[in-house]
Coordinates of C-alpha atoms and ligand atoms in Angstrom, one line a residue:
M227 CA 75.5 133.7 141.8
K228 CA 76.7 134.9 138.7
R229 CA 80.3 134.1 139.6
F230 CA 78.9 130.3 140.7
L231 CA 77.3 130.0 137.1
A232 CA 80.7 131.1 135.7
S233 CA 82.6 128.4 137.3
L234 CA 79.7 125.8 136.8
L235 CA 79.9 126.5 133.2
V236 CA 84.0 126.3 133.4
T237 CA 83.8 123.2 135.3
F238 CA 81.2 121.7 132.8
S239 CA 83.1 122.7 129.8
L240 CA 86.2 121.2 131.0
L241 CA 84.8 118.0 131.9
G242 CA 82.7 117.6 128.8
S243 CA 86.3 118.0 126.8
G244 CA 87.6 115.5 129.4
M245 CA 90.5 118.1 130.6
A246 CA 89.7 118.7 134.3
A247 CA 91.4 115.5 135.4
E248 CA 94.4 116.4 133.2
R249 CA 94.8 119.9 133.6
P250 CA 98.7 120.0 134.7
N251 CA 99.4 122.4 138.0
I252 CA 102.3 124.7 137.2
V253 CA 105.1 125.5 139.4
F254 CA 106.7 128.6 138.9
I255 CA 110.3 129.0 140.7
F256 CA 111.5 132.6 140.4
S257 CA 114.1 134.5 141.8
D258 CA 115.9 137.7 141.5
D259 CA 118.4 138.9 139.6
H260 CA 119.7 135.9 138.3
A261 CA 121.9 136.1 134.8
P262 CA 121.5 133.6 132.5
H263 CA 125.1 133.0 131.9
A264 CA 125.3 132.2 135.9
I265 CA 123.1 129.0 134.7
G266 CA 125.3 126.0 133.5
A267 CA 122.8 125.0 130.8
Y268 CA 123.0 128.4 129.3
D269 CA 126.6 127.7 128.5
G270 CA 127.8 130.9 129.4
W271 CA 131.6 131.7 131.1
L272 CA 130.9 130.7 134.2
K273 CA 129.6 127.2 133.0
S274 CA 133.2 125.8 134.4
V275 CA 132.3 126.6 137.8
D276 CA 129.2 124.3 137.6
P277 CA 126.8 126.9 139.4
T278 CA 123.5 125.3 138.8
P279 CA 123.4 121.2 138.5
N280 CA 119.8 120.8 139.6
I281 CA 118.3 123.8 137.1
D282 CA 120.7 122.5 134.9
K283 CA 118.8 118.9 135.1
L284 CA 115.2 121.1 134.8
A285 CA 116.9 121.8 131.5
A286 CA 117.9 118.3 130.4
Q287 CA 114.5 117.0 131.0
G288 CA 112.6 120.0 129.4
M289 CA 113.1 123.3 127.0
L290 CA 115.6 125.8 127.1
F291 CA 114.7 129.3 126.0
Q292 CA 118.0 130.8 124.3
N293 CA 116.5 134.1 123.4
S294 CA 114.1 135.1 126.2
F295 CA 114.1 139.0 127.4
C296 CA 112.3 140.9 129.6
T297 CA 110.1 144.0 128.7
N298 CA 111.6 146.5 131.4
S299 CA 114.9 145.3 133.6
I300 CA 114.2 145.9 136.8
C301 CA 112.2 143.6 139.3
G302 CA 108.7 145.4 140.5
P303 CA 107.8 146.2 137.1
S304 CA 108.9 142.7 135.5
R305 CA 107.1 140.9 138.1
A306 CA 104.2 143.1 137.6
V307 CA 104.4 142.2 133.7
I308 CA 104.2 138.8 134.6
M309 CA 101.1 138.9 136.7
T310 CA 99.1 141.2 133.9
G311 CA 100.9 140.0 130.3
K312 CA 100.8 143.9 129.9
H313 CA 103.8 146.6 129.0
S314 CA 104.4 148.6 132.3
H315 CA 103.0 151.8 130.3
K316 CA 99.8 149.7 130.5
N317 CA 100.3 148.1 133.9
G318 CA 100.8 151.2 135.9
F319 CA 104.3 149.8 137.4
M320 CA 106.8 151.5 135.9
N321 CA 109.6 151.6 138.4
N322 CA 110.4 150.2 141.9
G323 CA 108.9 153.8 143.3
N324 CA 105.3 152.8 141.7
S325 CA 102.6 150.6 143.7
F326 CA 101.0 147.5 141.9
D327 CA 97.2 148.3 141.4
W328 CA 96.2 144.6 142.4
N329 CA 92.6 145.3 141.5
Q330 CA 93.3 145.1 138.1
Q331 CA 93.5 141.6 136.0
T332 CA 95.9 139.5 136.8
F333 CA 96.8 135.7 135.9
P334 CA 96.5 134.1 138.9
K335 CA 93.2 135.5 139.7
L336 CA 92.1 134.2 136.1
L337 CA 93.4 131.0 137.2
Q338 CA 91.7 130.6 140.2
K339 CA 88.4 131.7 138.5
A340 CA 89.2 128.6 135.9
G341 CA 89.1 126.0 138.9
Y342 CA 93.1 126.3 139.9
T343 CA 94.3 126.7 143.6
T344 CA 97.1 129.2 143.8
A345 CA 99.7 130.2 146.3
L346 CA 102.6 132.4 146.5
Y347 CA 105.8 132.4 148.6
G348 CA 109.0 134.9 148.9
K349 CA 109.3 138.2 147.2
S350 CA 106.5 140.0 145.5
H351 CA 107.9 143.5 145.6
L352 CA 104.7 144.4 144.1
K353 CA 103.4 146.2 147.5
G354 CA 100.0 146.3 149.0
T355 CA 98.1 143.0 149.9
P356 CA 98.3 140.2 147.1
Q357 CA 95.2 139.0 145.2
G358 CA 94.6 136.2 143.5
F359 CA 96.1 133.3 145.8
D360 CA 94.7 131.0 148.2
D361 CA 98.0 131.3 150.5
W362 CA 100.3 133.6 150.2
K363 CA 103.4 134.6 152.5
V364 CA 105.6 137.8 151.3
L365 CA 108.6 139.8 152.0
P366 CA 108.1 143.6 152.8
G367 CA 109.8 145.2 150.1
Q368 CA 113.4 143.7 149.2
G369 CA 113.1 141.6 152.3
L370 CA 116.4 140.4 154.3
Y371 CA 117.9 137.7 153.8
Y372 CA 118.9 136.3 157.7
N373 CA 115.9 135.7 159.8
P374 CA 113.2 138.0 157.7
D375 CA 109.7 139.5 158.2
M376 CA 107.2 138.1 156.1
I377 CA 103.9 139.6 155.6
T378 CA 100.9 137.2 155.7
P379 CA 97.2 137.4 155.5
E380 CA 97.3 137.0 159.4
G381 CA 99.8 140.3 159.9
Q382 CA 103.5 140.5 159.7
M383 CA 105.5 137.6 161.4
R384 CA 109.5 137.1 161.7
I385 CA 110.8 133.3 160.4
E386 CA 114.1 132.1 161.7
G387 CA 116.4 130.9 159.1
H388 CA 118.1 131.9 155.3
C389 CA 115.5 133.2 153.4
T390 CA 115.7 130.7 150.4
D391 CA 115.8 127.9 152.9
I392 CA 112.6 129.7 154.3
V393 CA 110.9 130.2 150.8
T394 CA 111.4 126.7 149.9
D395 CA 110.0 125.1 153.1
L396 CA 106.6 127.3 152.9
A397 CA 106.1 126.5 149.4
V398 CA 107.1 122.5 150.2
K399 CA 104.5 122.6 153.1
W400 CA 101.8 124.0 151.1
L401 CA 102.5 121.3 148.2
Q402 CA 102.4 118.7 151.0
E403 CA 99.6 119.7 153.4
G404 CA 98.5 123.4 152.5
R405 CA 96.5 123.1 149.4
D406 CA 93.1 121.8 148.3
A407 CA 94.6 118.7 146.4
E408 CA 91.0 118.2 144.4
K409 CA 92.1 121.1 142.4
P410 CA 95.1 121.7 140.4
F411 CA 97.4 124.2 141.3
M412 CA 99.7 127.0 140.4
L413 CA 102.3 127.9 142.9
M414 CA 104.7 130.6 142.5
V415 CA 108.1 130.2 144.5
Q416 CA 109.9 133.5 144.3
H417 CA 113.5 133.9 145.9
K418 CA 115.1 136.8 147.2
A419 CA 118.6 135.7 146.1
P420 CA 120.6 136.3 144.4
H421 CA 119.9 140.0 144.9
R422 CA 122.2 142.4 146.2
N423 CA 123.8 142.2 148.7
W424 CA 124.5 138.6 147.8
M425 CA 124.2 137.3 151.3
P426 CA 124.2 133.3 151.0
A427 CA 123.4 130.9 153.4
P428 CA 125.9 130.0 156.4
R429 CA 126.8 126.3 154.9
H430 CA 127.6 127.8 151.8
L431 CA 130.1 130.4 153.1
H432 CA 132.8 128.3 152.1
L433 CA 131.8 127.5 148.9
Y434 CA 134.3 128.2 146.0
D435 CA 137.1 128.8 148.4
D436 CA 139.7 126.8 146.5
I437 CA 138.7 128.3 143.1
E438 CA 139.2 131.4 140.9
I439 CA 136.2 132.2 139.3
P440 CA 136.9 132.9 135.6
E441 CA 136.5 136.7 134.5
P442 CA 134.1 137.8 131.8
N443 CA 136.0 139.3 128.9
T444 CA 134.7 142.6 129.0
L445 CA 135.8 143.3 132.7
F446 CA 138.1 146.3 132.3
D447 CA 135.8 147.7 129.7
R448 CA 135.9 151.4 129.6
W449 CA 133.3 152.3 127.1
W450 CA 131.0 154.3 129.4
D451 CA 133.8 156.9 129.3
N452 CA 133.1 157.8 125.7
E453 CA 129.8 160.0 124.5
K454 CA 127.5 157.0 125.7
P455 CA 124.7 157.7 127.8
A456 CA 126.5 155.0 130.2
R457 CA 128.6 157.6 130.8
Y458 CA 126.1 158.6 134.0
Q459 CA 125.9 154.9 135.2
E460 CA 127.0 153.9 138.7
L461 CA 127.2 150.4 138.5
E462 CA 131.3 149.9 138.3
I463 CA 132.6 147.2 140.6
D464 CA 135.5 149.7 140.5
R465 CA 134.1 152.8 141.6
H466 CA 130.6 152.0 142.8
M467 CA 130.4 148.2 144.8
H468 CA 131.5 149.2 148.3
L469 CA 134.1 147.0 150.0
N470 CA 132.2 146.9 153.6
F471 CA 128.7 147.4 152.4
D472 CA 128.6 145.3 149.3
L473 CA 131.7 142.6 150.1
F474 CA 131.7 142.7 154.1
V475 CA 135.4 143.5 154.5
D476 CA 135.8 144.3 157.9
L477 CA 132.1 144.2 158.4
V478 CA 132.1 141.7 161.2
K479 CA 134.3 144.2 163.1
D480 CA 132.5 147.4 162.5
F481 CA 128.9 146.8 162.5
D482 CA 127.8 148.3 166.1
G483 CA 125.1 150.5 164.5
K484 CA 126.7 153.3 164.6
S485 CA 128.4 153.0 161.5
I486 CA 125.4 152.5 159.8
K487 CA 123.7 155.7 160.5
G488 CA 123.5 158.1 157.7
R489 CA 123.8 155.3 154.7
V490 CA 121.3 155.4 152.0
D491 CA 121.4 151.5 151.7
K492 CA 121.3 149.7 154.5
S493 CA 120.3 146.4 153.9
A494 CA 123.9 144.5 154.5
W495 CA 123.8 145.6 158.1
M496 CA 120.1 145.3 158.6
N497 CA 120.9 141.6 157.5
M498 CA 123.9 141.5 160.1
Q499 CA 121.9 142.8 162.8
R500 CA 119.2 140.4 162.3
M501 CA 121.6 137.6 162.5
S502 CA 121.8 135.1 165.7
P503 CA 125.0 135.1 167.4
E504 CA 125.5 131.6 165.7
Q505 CA 125.2 132.5 162.4
L506 CA 127.3 135.7 163.1
E507 CA 130.1 133.3 164.3
V508 CA 130.1 131.4 161.3
W509 CA 130.2 134.8 159.0
R510 CA 133.4 135.9 161.3
D511 CA 135.1 132.5 160.8
A512 CA 134.2 132.9 156.9
Y513 CA 135.8 135.9 156.2
A514 CA 138.1 137.3 159.1
P515 CA 140.9 135.0 157.6
K516 CA 140.2 136.3 154.2
D517 CA 140.3 140.2 154.9
K518 CA 143.1 139.5 156.9
D519 CA 144.4 138.1 153.7
F520 CA 143.2 141.2 151.8
H521 CA 144.5 144.0 153.8
A522 CA 148.0 142.0 153.5
Q523 CA 148.0 142.5 149.7
N524 CA 147.1 146.2 149.6
L525 CA 145.9 146.1 146.4
S526 CA 144.9 148.8 144.0
C527 CA 144.1 149.8 140.3
D528 CA 142.9 146.7 138.4
D529 CA 144.1 144.3 140.8
L530 CA 141.8 145.5 143.5
V531 CA 139.0 145.3 141.0
R532 CA 140.1 141.9 140.4
W533 CA 139.7 141.0 144.1
K534 CA 136.7 142.6 144.3
F535 CA 135.4 140.6 141.6
Q536 CA 136.5 137.2 142.9
R537 CA 134.6 138.2 146.3
Y538 CA 131.4 139.4 144.4
A539 CA 131.4 136.7 141.8
K540 CA 131.8 134.2 144.8
N541 CA 129.0 135.2 147.2
Y542 CA 126.9 136.1 143.8
L543 CA 127.3 132.2 143.0
R544 CA 126.8 130.6 146.4
C545 CA 123.5 132.8 146.9
I546 CA 122.8 130.6 143.5
K547 CA 123.7 127.6 145.0
G548 CA 121.1 127.6 147.7
V549 CA 118.3 128.6 145.1
D550 CA 119.2 125.6 142.9
E551 CA 119.3 123.6 145.8
S552 CA 115.9 124.9 145.9
V553 CA 115.0 123.8 142.7
G554 CA 116.3 120.3 143.5
T555 CA 114.1 119.9 146.7
L556 CA 111.1 121.0 144.9
M557 CA 111.6 118.2 142.3
D558 CA 111.8 116.0 144.7
T559 CA 108.8 116.9 146.6
L560 CA 106.7 116.7 143.5
K561 CA 108.0 113.3 143.1
D562 CA 107.0 112.2 146.5
I563 CA 103.6 113.6 146.5
G564 CA 102.9 111.7 143.0
V565 CA 102.2 114.9 140.9
D566 CA 105.6 115.1 138.9
N567 CA 104.2 113.7 135.8
N568 CA 101.4 116.4 135.7
T569 CA 103.5 119.5 137.0
I570 CA 105.0 121.8 134.8
V571 CA 107.9 123.5 136.3
I572 CA 109.2 126.7 134.8
Y573 CA 112.9 128.2 136.3
S574 CA 112.8 132.4 135.4
S575 CA 113.9 135.2 137.0
D576 CA 113.0 138.6 136.8
Q577 CA 115.8 140.1 134.5
G578 CA 119.5 139.3 133.5
F579 CA 122.3 141.0 135.3
Y580 CA 125.9 141.7 134.9
V581 CA 128.4 139.9 136.6
G582 CA 131.2 141.8 136.0
D583 CA 130.7 142.1 132.5
H584 CA 131.5 145.4 131.4
G585 CA 132.8 145.9 134.6
W586 CA 129.5 146.2 136.2
F587 CA 126.9 144.9 138.9
D588 CA 123.3 145.3 138.3
K589 CA 121.0 145.6 135.5
R590 CA 118.4 147.8 133.9
W591 CA 120.1 148.4 130.4
M592 CA 118.8 147.3 127.2
Y593 CA 122.1 145.7 127.1
E594 CA 122.3 141.9 126.7
E595 CA 123.2 140.8 130.0
S596 CA 120.6 142.5 131.7
L597 CA 117.9 142.4 128.9
K598 CA 118.0 138.4 128.7
M599 CA 116.1 136.4 131.6
P600 CA 116.7 132.4 131.9
L601 CA 113.6 130.5 131.0
I602 CA 113.8 127.1 131.3
V603 CA 110.5 124.9 131.1
K604 CA 109.8 121.2 131.8
W605 CA 106.1 119.6 130.8
P606 CA 106.0 116.2 131.4
G607 CA 105.3 114.7 127.8
V608 CA 105.1 117.7 126.0
T609 CA 108.3 119.4 126.4
K610 CA 111.2 117.5 124.4
A611 CA 114.0 116.5 126.8
G612 CA 117.1 118.8 126.2
S613 CA 115.3 120.9 123.8
K614 CA 116.3 124.5 122.7
S615 CA 114.0 127.2 121.4
E616 CA 115.3 130.3 119.5
R617 CA 112.4 132.4 119.0
M618 CA 112.0 135.4 120.7
V619 CA 110.0 135.1 123.9
Q620 CA 109.4 137.6 127.2
N621 CA 108.3 137.8 130.4
L622 CA 105.0 139.5 128.6
D623 CA 104.3 136.1 127.3
Y624 CA 104.0 134.0 130.6
G625 CA 100.8 135.0 131.9
E626 CA 98.9 133.9 128.6
T627 CA 101.1 130.5 128.6
F628 CA 99.5 129.7 131.9
L629 CA 96.3 130.2 131.0
D630 CA 96.5 128.5 127.7
V631 CA 98.0 125.2 129.8
A632 CA 95.0 125.6 132.0
G633 CA 92.5 125.8 129.2
A634 CA 91.2 129.3 130.5
K635 CA 90.3 131.8 128.2
I636 CA 93.0 134.6 127.1
P637 CA 91.6 137.8 127.5
D638 CA 92.1 140.5 124.3
D639 CA 93.6 143.2 126.4
M640 CA 97.0 141.0 127.0
Q641 CA 99.7 141.9 125.2
G642 CA 101.8 138.8 125.2
R643 CA 101.7 135.6 123.2
S644 CA 101.2 131.8 124.8
L645 CA 104.6 129.7 124.3
V646 CA 102.5 126.5 124.1
P647 CA 103.0 126.1 120.5
L648 CA 106.8 126.2 120.8
L649 CA 106.8 124.0 124.2
K650 CA 105.0 121.4 121.7
G651 CA 108.0 121.7 119.4
E652 CA 105.9 123.8 116.9
Q653 CA 107.3 126.8 114.6
P654 CA 104.8 128.9 114.2
A655 CA 105.5 131.0 110.8
D656 CA 104.0 134.1 112.3
W657 CA 106.1 133.9 115.6
R658 CA 107.5 137.5 116.4
K659 CA 110.9 138.7 114.9
S660 CA 111.5 141.5 117.2
I661 CA 111.1 142.4 121.2
Y662 CA 109.9 146.1 122.6
Y663 CA 111.7 147.5 126.0
H664 CA 111.6 150.4 128.0
Y665 CA 112.8 151.5 131.1
Y666 CA 111.6 154.4 133.4
E667 CA 114.0 154.6 136.6
Y668 CA 115.9 157.9 136.3
P669 CA 117.3 159.5 138.7
S670 CA 117.5 156.8 141.0
V671 CA 119.8 154.1 142.1
H672 CA 122.5 153.2 139.5
M673 CA 121.9 156.0 137.6
V674 CA 120.3 154.2 134.3
P675 CA 118.7 157.2 131.7
R676 CA 115.6 156.2 130.5
H677 CA 115.5 154.3 127.4
Y678 CA 113.3 152.9 125.0
G679 CA 114.1 150.0 122.1
V680 CA 113.7 147.0 119.8
R681 CA 115.7 144.2 119.5
T682 CA 115.3 142.0 116.5
E683 CA 116.9 138.6 115.5
T684 CA 120.1 140.2 114.7
H685 CA 120.2 144.1 115.6
K686 CA 119.1 146.0 118.6
L687 CA 118.1 150.0 118.5
M688 CA 117.9 152.1 121.6
K689 CA 116.8 155.5 122.2
F690 CA 117.8 157.6 125.3
Y691 CA 115.2 160.4 125.6
Q692 CA 116.0 162.4 129.0
F693 CA 118.6 164.3 127.7
G694 CA 118.0 165.4 124.5
E695 CA 118.0 162.5 121.9
E696 CA 120.7 159.8 121.9
W697 CA 120.6 156.8 119.8
E698 CA 122.4 153.5 119.8
F699 CA 122.5 150.5 117.7
Y700 CA 124.2 147.5 117.8
D701 CA 125.3 144.5 115.3
L702 CA 124.5 141.5 117.2
E703 CA 126.0 139.2 115.0
N704 CA 129.5 140.8 114.4
D705 CA 129.2 142.6 117.9
P706 CA 127.7 140.4 120.5
D707 CA 129.4 142.5 123.3
E708 CA 128.1 145.3 122.0
L709 CA 130.9 147.3 122.3
T710 CA 130.5 149.5 119.0
N711 CA 127.9 151.9 118.4
Q712 CA 127.0 152.0 115.0
Y713 CA 124.4 154.6 114.8
N714 CA 126.9 157.2 113.1
N715 CA 128.2 154.8 110.5
P716 CA 127.3 155.2 106.8
A717 CA 127.5 151.5 106.3
Y718 CA 124.5 150.5 108.4
A719 CA 122.3 153.3 107.3
D720 CA 120.1 151.0 105.6
K721 CA 119.7 148.8 108.3
I722 CA 119.1 151.3 110.9
A723 CA 116.1 152.7 108.9
E724 CA 114.5 149.2 108.8
V725 CA 114.8 148.7 112.4
R726 CA 113.9 152.3 113.3
A727 CA 110.3 151.4 111.2
E728 CA 110.2 148.5 113.0
L729 CA 110.5 150.2 116.5
D730 CA 107.6 152.5 115.2
R731 CA 105.3 149.7 114.3
I732 CA 106.4 148.1 117.6
R733 CA 105.4 151.3 120.0
E734 CA 102.2 151.6 117.8
H735 CA 101.0 148.2 118.5
Y736 CA 101.5 148.2 122.2
E737 CA 100.3 151.5 122.3
D738 CA 103.5 153.4 123.9
D739 CA 104.0 156.8 124.1
S740 CA 104.7 157.1 128.1
D741 CA 108.1 158.4 127.0
V742 CA 106.2 161.7 125.9
A743 CA 103.1 161.3 128.2
E744 CA 104.8 160.6 131.7
K745 CA 106.8 163.4 132.6
P746 CA 106.1 164.9 135.5
K747 CA 107.8 167.8 136.8
A748 CA 109.7 166.2 139.9
W749 CA 112.0 164.0 137.6
Q750 CA 112.6 167.0 135.3
E751 CA 113.7 169.1 138.2
T752 CA 115.7 166.4 140.4
M753 CA 117.4 165.1 137.0
R754 CA 121.1 165.4 136.7
T755 CA 122.4 167.9 134.3
P756 CA 124.3 166.1 131.6
A757 CA 128.0 166.0 131.3
L758 CA 128.9 167.9 128.1
Ligands
LIG1077 C1 118.1 148.3 146.3 C2 119.7 147.7 145.7 C3 119.8 148.2 144.2 C4 119.4 147.3 143.2 C5 117.6 148.2 143.6 C6 116.5 147.4 142.7 N1 120.6 148.0 146.6 O1 118.3 149.4 145.8 O2 121.6 147.5 144.0 O3 119.6 148.0 141.9 O4 117.4 147.6 145.0 O5 116.9 145.9 142.5 S1 120.7 147.2 148.0 O6 122.2 147.6 148.2 O7 119.9 148.0 149.0 O8 120.5 146.0 147.7 S2 115.5 145.2 142.2 O9 115.9 143.8 141.9 O10 114.8 145.0 143.4 O11 114.9 146.0 141.2
LIG1078 CA1 115.7 141.8 140.4

């Protein structure tokens, strides 16, 4: 009864303000591991490949955020922050090993209460049964690229096809005929691509065959060899990217089920085993001649790294092509069903990614490539076409933005800030001048030690606290690639003190002392001995 009265109240107050008919729909298109510099509109070093014509079009019609950052550069935690508008230590999902407490307050639940109909399709990575959605179909865990299983309210089912297309089709179908057309809607379209092992749809396997992908200028960086905490990492294209598992060299020949036994990561082989004979045939045709050529060259050292980079970057960008096509299809669908003028479309991804930058793949670090996340928003009649915002924003802000758009009340315990004023082109004088970051997943795949830090508009201070205290400080204006740690440079002493004070302030503001409080014995015992 209480609930009924509350929703009646919302309806009447919205009708009273004339908003019910006008409240915009929200389509949130979200991919996995899509680095901003692998989007044409971001003007990065991959722009010449023209990787994302549809996402670029969205940017040309809306607003692109140049300084958009995650709070914790890893999949599940990033999504939990979006759902709750709270930092990891507050929402309880600090690393991929955790489970999300779906009973807590989330923005989709609040939107439902405010009269929206909601749906979620694709990768959730939050475990458990989604709450706050009128319809949902999610991949179990990481999900598979080919013919994946999906968990639905009715149970688990297998769907034939490439994951990006499947997720797009589910979203299109819901837009066309699944949703309650009387209500405004909020749709989350969450792609698995371009996550590792970067397995493109059959139709994209020959894309970029005839071109060389430009290399990042830090491809041969070796700055983890020195005294930085990066000495622990396992993200290198050179030493950690597997020819067979990650790049499919000879995979079509070897995958017989026996060769995969005992491996930790099996997703590439699981995908290959899922393929139909026809899909496999297309893969054989695409890779076998290239493998032959690779063996004939007998590459080593930097030449081998260059070759691996090319194959990795091409597969990564081929997966992105599928996501970009999905954006185009969804835009067309919104037009076809006549709601494009009243629908906000957002494109984002859970974190950034290393596409050979610093010689790496993967994410996790607070360094720029993995800290940044793409954010493009088209709000018809509100965002100025082709506009760019330099303001510092985070995934922490998404939930409050959506609630604000819907005219719903924003709970006091959410920690972000609505982006609506920025989307309207306003320049709030009190907008944040720094962002906070905290990463927790160590020891784990890729071996990135726990750290937290603050990034201002010009500087970055990071603290690694697992093996004693190690600090890094970067001058982003003079050293955008973060090649020189200035922490011990006396010339920066005053600046460091200033940013350190900001770090103390922001940790207090977000009430984070989880580095001290959350130290279970298990990780202390299993963590590596640092190299001295
Ligand atoms: C898998 C990947 C890792 C990746 C994590 C987390 N290995 O373990 O490379 O860092 O997921 O990624 S894989 O070969 O099995 O793909 S996340 O985006 O889901 O957080
Ligand atoms: Ca991810």
